[in-house]
């Protein structure tokens, strides 16, 4: 919020656990802080009453906050936090808490990639993350139509633009890594299994790649000074991204395809991909 400001041109609305949203006022900020700080009394779903427990199970996270530019104002600024459900006993499958921040491309153009990189590093320094990333991404505010073939072709053309947000499956990734991006934040257990930052650095040979060690056995791998969309039609396959993807392949999350309804044939994700299109994009840095 200090970086982007508060107001109608950036962020001025908050949603609690999928509520309709409230304008950010001093009173709402107190509610936000209370929701984040009050974790000792309520930690597990069975610590709530029955109705609240059902709400937690239905939405799929223990508590959540979504900051946006306001009703009907998709201006590209958004911050979302979703706390994983701390089941007891712990389930066999690992669930993760999520923090997602988006900026419009105009912010990158105005302030430059170095500023955005420092913002991402500053945010990451406050988190005991398992993994994370920053880079170019396509954020859809509504799903495509099956007939939007031209748009899908354009989306598949640029391997450096992340389409993963259209899958809506982040909570299932566990400790896996969700692909390769401009900035790649790695922590335990993946970085540990890779042999640590020094071992990972020895496997990356591109002159555009840099690795910086962070506190708490974590590191960030930067693929160039600025994010690159690439372009498959002109042969820009982003070899630096491909190198890191091949090193991380054993830890990359598997493909998960939420199906959408379609009269003619099965379609997947809000991009309405065919299964072949989805798999081709998923493995764009590996095949």
mmCIF file of C-alpha atoms in Angstrom:
data_model
loop_
_atom_site.group_PDB
_atom_site.id
_atom_site.type_symbol
_atom_site.label_atom_id
_atom_site.label_comp_id
_atom_site.label_asym_id
_atom_site.label_seq_id
_atom_site.Cartn_x
_atom_site.Cartn_y
_atom_site.Cartn_z
ATOM 1 C CA UNK A 1 0.000 0.000 0.000
ATOM 2 C CA UNK A 2 2.924 2.341 0.690
ATOM 3 C CA UNK A 3 4.241 1.564 -2.805
ATOM 4 C CA UNK A 4 1.061 2.072 -4.830
ATOM 5 C CA UNK A 5 -0.929 4.470 -2.661
ATOM 6 C CA UNK A 6 -4.521 4.302 -1.537
ATOM 7 C CA UNK A 7 -7.430 5.756 -3.483
ATOM 8 C CA UNK A 8 -9.650 5.366 -6.549
ATOM 9 C CA UNK A 9 -6.656 5.177 -8.900
ATOM 10 C CA UNK A 10 -5.075 2.266 -7.019
ATOM 11 C CA UNK A 11 -6.674 0.384 -4.085
ATOM 12 C CA UNK A 12 -9.640 1.596 -2.085
ATOM 13 C CA UNK A 13 -11.852 -1.434 -1.343
ATOM 14 C CA UNK A 14 -11.460 -4.463 0.890
ATOM 15 C CA UNK A 15 -13.356 -7.767 0.859
ATOM 16 C CA UNK A 16 -13.388 -10.079 3.883
ATOM 17 C CA UNK A 17 -13.721 -13.775 3.090
ATOM 18 C CA UNK A 18 -15.537 -13.098 -0.214
ATOM 19 C CA UNK A 19 -17.797 -10.395 1.207
ATOM 20 C CA UNK A 20 -19.258 -7.761 -1.123
ATOM 21 C CA UNK A 21 -16.591 -5.289 -0.071
ATOM 22 C CA UNK A 22 -16.235 -2.111 1.969
ATOM 23 C CA UNK A 23 -14.490 1.190 1.330
ATOM 24 C CA UNK A 24 -11.158 1.491 3.084
ATOM 25 C CA UNK A 25 -11.624 3.810 6.056
ATOM 26 C CA UNK A 26 -9.753 4.033 9.379
ATOM 27 C CA UNK A 27 -12.435 1.776 10.862
ATOM 28 C CA UNK A 28 -11.994 -0.803 8.088
ATOM 29 C CA UNK A 29 -8.220 -0.735 8.515
ATOM 30 C CA UNK A 30 -8.733 -1.601 12.194
ATOM 31 C CA UNK A 31 -10.891 -4.540 11.107
ATOM 32 C CA UNK A 32 -8.208 -5.650 8.637
ATOM 33 C CA UNK A 33 -5.515 -5.618 11.302
ATOM 34 C CA UNK A 34 -7.805 -7.421 13.718
ATOM 35 C CA UNK A 35 -8.465 -10.180 11.213
ATOM 36 C CA UNK A 36 -4.735 -10.667 10.602
ATOM 37 C CA UNK A 37 -3.577 -10.374 14.194
ATOM 38 C CA UNK A 38 -6.273 -12.413 15.969
ATOM 39 C CA UNK A 39 -4.876 -15.891 15.337
ATOM 40 C CA UNK A 40 -4.413 -17.276 18.866
ATOM 41 C CA UNK A 41 -8.073 -17.612 19.760
ATOM 42 C CA UNK A 42 -9.166 -19.080 16.425
ATOM 43 C CA UNK A 43 -6.605 -21.305 14.761
ATOM 44 C CA UNK A 44 -8.406 -24.467 13.651
ATOM 45 C CA UNK A 45 -11.825 -24.910 12.014
ATOM 46 C CA UNK A 46 -13.149 -26.876 14.992
ATOM 47 C CA UNK A 47 -12.364 -23.898 17.241
ATOM 48 C CA UNK A 48 -15.227 -22.034 15.530
ATOM 49 C CA UNK A 49 -18.922 -22.606 15.966
ATOM 50 C CA UNK A 50 -20.670 -24.866 13.443
ATOM 51 C CA UNK A 51 -21.812 -22.137 11.044
ATOM 52 C CA UNK A 52 -18.378 -20.505 10.898
ATOM 53 C CA UNK A 53 -16.726 -23.877 10.414
ATOM 54 C CA UNK A 54 -19.005 -24.633 7.458
ATOM 55 C CA UNK A 55 -18.076 -21.258 5.959
ATOM 56 C CA UNK A 56 -14.360 -22.043 6.239
ATOM 57 C CA UNK A 57 -14.792 -25.426 4.582
ATOM 58 C CA UNK A 58 -16.949 -23.987 1.795
ATOM 59 C CA UNK A 59 -14.596 -21.165 0.797
ATOM 60 C CA UNK A 60 -11.484 -23.351 1.151
ATOM 61 C CA UNK A 61 -9.354 -21.083 3.365
ATOM 62 C CA UNK A 62 -9.337 -20.130 7.035
ATOM 63 C CA UNK A 63 -9.461 -16.350 6.529
ATOM 64 C CA UNK A 64 -8.972 -14.090 3.578
ATOM 65 C CA UNK A 65 -8.580 -10.493 2.464
ATOM 66 C CA UNK A 66 -8.915 -9.048 -1.013
ATOM 67 C CA UNK A 67 -7.956 -5.439 -1.763
ATOM 68 C CA UNK A 68 -9.052 -3.976 -5.116
ATOM 69 C CA UNK A 69 -9.568 -0.676 -6.889
ATOM 70 C CA UNK A 70 -13.278 -0.702 -6.112
ATOM 71 C CA UNK A 71 -16.563 -1.977 -7.524
ATOM 72 C CA UNK A 72 -16.516 -2.143 -11.309
ATOM 73 C CA UNK A 73 -12.988 -0.728 -11.411
ATOM 74 C CA UNK A 74 -10.558 -3.426 -12.578
ATOM 75 C CA UNK A 75 -7.531 -1.118 -12.732
ATOM 76 C CA UNK A 76 -4.875 -3.810 -12.324
ATOM 77 C CA UNK A 77 -4.094 -3.129 -8.662
ATOM 78 C CA UNK A 78 -4.992 -5.998 -6.383
ATOM 79 C CA UNK A 79 -3.710 -7.658 -3.218
ATOM 80 C CA UNK A 80 -5.109 -10.939 -1.932
ATOM 81 C CA UNK A 81 -4.284 -13.072 1.096
ATOM 82 C CA UNK A 82 -5.762 -16.474 1.796
ATOM 83 C CA UNK A 83 -4.720 -18.398 4.913
ATOM 84 C CA UNK A 84 -4.640 -22.157 4.518
ATOM 85 C CA UNK A 85 -6.970 -24.279 6.628
ATOM 86 C CA UNK A 86 -4.827 -25.744 9.472
ATOM 87 C CA UNK A 87 -6.616 -29.053 9.775
ATOM 88 C CA UNK A 88 -5.962 -31.291 12.761
ATOM 89 C CA UNK A 89 -4.829 -33.909 12.429
ATOM 90 C CA UNK A 90 -2.813 -32.604 9.472
ATOM 91 C CA UNK A 91 -3.957 -34.009 6.110
ATOM 92 C CA UNK A 92 -1.643 -36.083 3.953
ATOM 93 C CA UNK A 93 -1.805 -33.438 1.212
ATOM 94 C CA UNK A 94 -0.033 -30.165 1.942
ATOM 95 C CA UNK A 95 -2.054 -26.986 1.536
ATOM 96 C CA UNK A 96 -0.479 -23.542 1.400
ATOM 97 C CA UNK A 97 -1.382 -19.996 2.316
ATOM 98 C CA UNK A 98 -1.317 -17.566 -0.605
ATOM 99 C CA UNK A 99 -0.338 -13.937 -1.023
ATOM 100 C CA UNK A 100 -0.884 -12.451 -4.479
ATOM 101 C CA UNK A 101 -0.178 -8.875 -5.563
ATOM 102 C CA UNK A 102 -0.812 -7.504 -9.050
ATOM 103 C CA UNK A 103 0.237 -4.236 -10.649
ATOM 104 C CA UNK A 104 -0.845 -2.895 -14.048
ATOM 105 C CA UNK A 105 1.782 -2.915 -16.771
ATOM 106 C CA UNK A 106 1.727 0.894 -16.661
ATOM 107 C CA UNK A 107 3.240 0.744 -13.163
ATOM 108 C CA UNK A 108 6.189 -1.274 -14.496
ATOM 109 C CA UNK A 109 6.642 1.132 -17.408
ATOM 110 C CA UNK A 110 6.474 4.223 -15.184
ATOM 111 C CA UNK A 111 8.701 3.063 -12.325
ATOM 112 C CA UNK A 112 10.945 0.591 -14.147
ATOM 113 C CA UNK A 113 11.759 -3.076 -13.500
ATOM 114 C CA UNK A 114 14.386 -2.320 -10.827
ATOM 115 C CA UNK A 115 11.743 -0.629 -8.676
ATOM 116 C CA UNK A 116 9.306 -3.526 -9.089
ATOM 117 C CA UNK A 117 12.087 -5.999 -8.279
ATOM 118 C CA UNK A 118 12.905 -4.143 -5.058
ATOM 119 C CA UNK A 119 9.215 -4.103 -4.115
ATOM 120 C CA UNK A 120 8.962 -7.872 -4.660
ATOM 121 C CA UNK A 121 12.129 -8.475 -2.629
ATOM 122 C CA UNK A 122 10.871 -6.249 0.180
ATOM 123 C CA UNK A 123 7.588 -8.146 0.366
ATOM 124 C CA UNK A 124 9.344 -11.519 0.200
ATOM 125 C CA UNK A 125 11.730 -10.559 3.007
ATOM 126 C CA UNK A 126 8.772 -10.462 5.408
ATOM 127 C CA UNK A 127 7.518 -13.954 4.520
ATOM 128 C CA UNK A 128 8.682 -17.458 5.388
ATOM 129 C CA UNK A 129 7.737 -18.615 1.902
ATOM 130 C CA UNK A 130 8.110 -22.043 0.358
ATOM 131 C CA UNK A 131 8.097 -20.541 -3.135
ATOM 132 C CA UNK A 132 6.958 -17.465 -4.989
ATOM 133 C CA UNK A 133 7.491 -15.453 -8.126
ATOM 134 C CA UNK A 134 7.126 -12.119 -9.886
ATOM 135 C CA UNK A 135 6.750 -11.476 -13.594
ATOM 136 C CA UNK A 136 4.379 -10.760 -16.441
ATOM 137 C CA UNK A 137 0.941 -12.335 -16.077
ATOM 138 C CA UNK A 138 -2.450 -12.281 -17.750
ATOM 139 C CA UNK A 139 -5.212 -11.499 -15.261
ATOM 140 C CA UNK A 140 -8.688 -12.235 -16.608
ATOM 141 C CA UNK A 141 -11.638 -10.566 -14.926
ATOM 142 C CA UNK A 142 -14.024 -12.882 -16.764
ATOM 143 C CA UNK A 143 -13.610 -16.097 -18.723
ATOM 144 C CA UNK A 144 -13.106 -16.260 -22.479
ATOM 145 C CA UNK A 145 -15.652 -17.663 -24.890
ATOM 146 C CA UNK A 146 -14.984 -20.876 -26.793
ATOM 147 C CA UNK A 147 -15.010 -18.781 -29.978
ATOM 148 C CA UNK A 148 -12.138 -16.537 -28.789
ATOM 149 C CA UNK A 149 -9.539 -18.535 -30.729
ATOM 150 C CA UNK A 150 -7.556 -15.480 -31.833
ATOM 151 C CA UNK A 151 -7.066 -14.332 -28.239
ATOM 152 C CA UNK A 152 -6.001 -17.818 -27.143
ATOM 153 C CA UNK A 153 -3.487 -17.983 -29.996
ATOM 154 C CA UNK A 154 -1.995 -14.662 -28.871
ATOM 155 C CA UNK A 155 -1.789 -15.849 -25.261
ATOM 156 C CA UNK A 156 0.074 -19.004 -26.328
ATOM 157 C CA UNK A 157 2.450 -16.950 -28.451
ATOM 158 C CA UNK A 158 4.258 -15.380 -25.477
ATOM 159 C CA UNK A 159 5.839 -17.971 -23.139
ATOM 160 C CA UNK A 160 7.005 -15.336 -20.643
ATOM 161 C CA UNK A 161 3.456 -14.243 -19.784
ATOM 162 C CA UNK A 162 2.072 -16.345 -16.944
ATOM 163 C CA UNK A 163 -1.384 -17.794 -17.612
ATOM 164 C CA UNK A 164 -1.482 -19.896 -14.460
ATOM 165 C CA UNK A 165 -3.883 -17.604 -12.593
ATOM 166 C CA UNK A 166 -6.591 -18.769 -14.999
ATOM 167 C CA UNK A 167 -6.327 -22.284 -13.536
ATOM 168 C CA UNK A 168 -7.623 -21.257 -10.073
ATOM 169 C CA UNK A 169 -5.912 -24.183 -8.356
ATOM 170 C CA UNK A 170 -3.110 -22.653 -6.318
ATOM 171 C CA UNK A 171 -4.113 -24.223 -3.013
ATOM 172 C CA UNK A 172 -3.363 -27.677 -4.458
ATOM 173 C CA UNK A 173 0.281 -26.963 -5.349
ATOM 174 C CA UNK A 174 1.615 -27.727 -1.860
ATOM 175 C CA UNK A 175 5.397 -27.398 -1.790
ATOM 176 C CA UNK A 176 5.716 -27.662 -5.560
ATOM 177 C CA UNK A 177 6.979 -24.747 -7.670
ATOM 178 C CA UNK A 178 4.449 -23.063 -9.956
ATOM 179 C CA UNK A 179 6.572 -22.682 -13.058
ATOM 180 C CA UNK A 180 9.381 -20.357 -14.100
ATOM 181 C CA UNK A 181 9.125 -16.571 -14.119
ATOM 182 C CA UNK A 182 11.235 -13.403 -14.204
ATOM 183 C CA UNK A 183 11.883 -13.569 -10.430
ATOM 184 C CA UNK A 184 11.785 -16.988 -8.773
ATOM 185 C CA UNK A 185 11.719 -17.224 -4.968
ATOM 186 C CA UNK A 186 12.715 -20.607 -3.538
ATOM 187 C CA UNK A 187 12.744 -21.815 0.058
ATOM 188 C CA UNK A 188 12.511 -25.105 1.943
ATOM 189 C CA UNK A 189 11.904 -27.824 1.089
ATOM 190 C CA UNK A 190 12.700 -27.358 -2.634
ATOM 191 C CA UNK A 191 15.865 -25.274 -2.185
ATOM 192 C CA UNK A 192 17.098 -27.719 0.441
ATOM 193 C CA UNK A 193 16.482 -30.690 -1.859
ATOM 194 C CA UNK A 194 18.367 -28.871 -4.619
ATOM 195 C CA UNK A 195 21.397 -28.776 -2.326
ATOM 196 C CA UNK A 196 21.040 -25.141 -1.306
ATOM 197 C CA UNK A 197 21.730 -21.862 -3.064
ATOM 198 C CA UNK A 198 25.366 -22.667 -3.921
ATOM 199 C CA UNK A 199 24.478 -25.965 -5.581
ATOM 200 C CA UNK A 200 21.645 -24.341 -7.519
ATOM 201 C CA UNK A 201 23.911 -21.519 -8.704
ATOM 202 C CA UNK A 202 26.410 -24.037 -10.088
ATOM 203 C CA UNK A 203 23.715 -25.501 -12.361
ATOM 204 C CA UNK A 204 22.691 -22.174 -13.922
ATOM 205 C CA UNK A 205 25.053 -20.999 -16.661
ATOM 206 C CA UNK A 206 23.201 -18.213 -18.475
ATOM 207 C CA UNK A 207 24.937 -14.844 -18.178
ATOM 208 C CA UNK A 208 21.510 -13.224 -17.686
ATOM 209 C CA UNK A 209 20.739 -15.304 -14.580
ATOM 210 C CA UNK A 210 21.604 -14.078 -11.105
ATOM 211 C CA UNK A 211 20.987 -15.757 -7.741
ATOM 212 C CA UNK A 212 20.811 -13.849 -4.472
ATOM 213 C CA UNK A 213 20.646 -15.592 -1.114
ATOM 214 C CA UNK A 214 18.060 -14.345 1.348
ATOM 215 C CA UNK A 215 17.614 -15.021 5.056
ATOM 216 C CA UNK A 216 16.103 -18.235 6.448
ATOM 217 C CA UNK A 217 17.620 -20.534 3.773
ATOM 218 C CA UNK A 218 15.827 -18.825 0.910
ATOM 219 C CA UNK A 219 16.978 -17.408 -2.424
ATOM 220 C CA UNK A 220 15.725 -15.513 -5.472
ATOM 221 C CA UNK A 221 16.748 -16.380 -9.025
ATOM 222 C CA UNK A 222 16.427 -13.443 -11.460
ATOM 223 C CA UNK A 223 16.200 -14.167 -15.184
ATOM 224 C CA UNK A 224 17.380 -10.882 -16.673
ATOM 225 C CA UNK A 225 17.108 -7.265 -15.642
ATOM 226 C CA UNK A 226 13.479 -7.002 -16.724
ATOM 227 C CA UNK A 227 10.635 -9.443 -17.475
ATOM 228 C CA UNK A 228 10.526 -10.741 -21.028
ATOM 229 C CA UNK A 229 7.367 -11.972 -22.756
ATOM 230 C CA UNK A 230 9.265 -13.827 -25.469
ATOM 231 C CA UNK A 231 7.610 -14.552 -28.820
ATOM 232 C CA UNK A 232 7.431 -18.038 -30.294
ATOM 233 C CA UNK A 233 6.587 -16.695 -33.759
ATOM 234 C CA UNK A 234 9.963 -14.930 -33.945
ATOM 235 C CA UNK A 235 11.982 -17.651 -32.212
ATOM 236 C CA UNK A 236 12.241 -15.921 -28.818
ATOM 237 C CA UNK A 237 11.859 -19.078 -26.747
ATOM 238 C CA UNK A 238 13.540 -17.591 -23.633
ATOM 239 C CA UNK A 239 16.467 -20.033 -23.227
ATOM 240 C CA UNK A 240 17.306 -18.594 -19.792
ATOM 241 C CA UNK A 241 13.817 -19.523 -18.591
ATOM 242 C CA UNK A 242 14.168 -22.957 -20.189
ATOM 243 C CA UNK A 243 17.443 -23.615 -18.364
ATOM 244 C CA UNK A 244 15.903 -22.952 -14.949
ATOM 245 C CA UNK A 245 12.763 -24.944 -15.830
ATOM 246 C CA UNK A 246 14.841 -27.994 -16.679
ATOM 247 C CA UNK A 247 16.707 -27.750 -13.364
ATOM 248 C CA UNK A 248 13.436 -27.394 -11.424
ATOM 249 C CA UNK A 249 11.447 -29.960 -13.439
ATOM 250 C CA UNK A 250 11.284 -32.602 -10.651
ATOM 251 C CA UNK A 251 9.712 -30.001 -8.342
ATOM 252 C CA UNK A 252 7.307 -28.320 -10.773
ATOM 253 C CA UNK A 253 3.647 -28.781 -9.924
ATOM 254 C CA UNK A 254 1.699 -31.277 -12.057
ATOM 255 C CA UNK A 255 -0.912 -30.114 -14.518
ATOM 256 C CA UNK A 256 -4.364 -29.680 -13.027
ATOM 257 C CA UNK A 257 -7.191 -28.870 -15.428
ATOM 258 C CA UNK A 258 -10.503 -27.621 -14.041
ATOM 259 C CA UNK A 259 -13.106 -28.414 -16.686
ATOM 260 C CA UNK A 260 -15.657 -25.934 -17.968
ATOM 261 C CA UNK A 261 -18.912 -26.783 -19.676
ATOM 262 C CA UNK A 262 -18.908 -26.804 -23.463
ATOM 263 C CA UNK A 263 -21.454 -28.105 -25.940
ATOM 264 C CA UNK A 264 -18.933 -29.073 -28.619
ATOM 265 C CA UNK A 265 -15.941 -30.434 -26.694
ATOM 266 C CA UNK A 266 -14.388 -30.282 -23.219
ATOM 267 C CA UNK A 267 -12.717 -26.961 -22.404
ATOM 268 C CA UNK A 268 -10.532 -26.131 -19.447
ATOM 269 C CA UNK A 269 -9.790 -23.094 -17.253
ATOM 270 C CA UNK A 270 -11.205 -19.610 -17.770
ATOM 271 C CA UNK A 271 -9.147 -19.395 -20.975
ATOM 272 C CA UNK A 272 -11.317 -22.206 -22.416
ATOM 273 C CA UNK A 273 -8.223 -24.128 -23.523
ATOM 274 C CA UNK A 274 -8.456 -27.501 -25.184
ATOM 275 C CA UNK A 275 -6.507 -30.156 -23.297
ATOM 276 C CA UNK A 276 -3.775 -30.083 -25.962
ATOM 277 C CA UNK A 277 -3.418 -26.277 -25.710
ATOM 278 C CA UNK A 278 -3.197 -26.436 -21.923
ATOM 279 C CA UNK A 279 -0.580 -29.170 -21.931
ATOM 280 C CA UNK A 280 1.432 -27.404 -24.620
ATOM 281 C CA UNK A 281 1.546 -24.179 -22.584
ATOM 282 C CA UNK A 282 2.289 -26.040 -19.345
ATOM 283 C CA UNK A 283 5.407 -27.640 -20.851
ATOM 284 C CA UNK A 284 6.489 -24.690 -22.992
ATOM 285 C CA UNK A 285 9.936 -24.512 -21.322
ATOM 286 C CA UNK A 286 10.470 -28.272 -21.129
ATOM 287 C CA UNK A 287 9.726 -29.695 -24.606
#
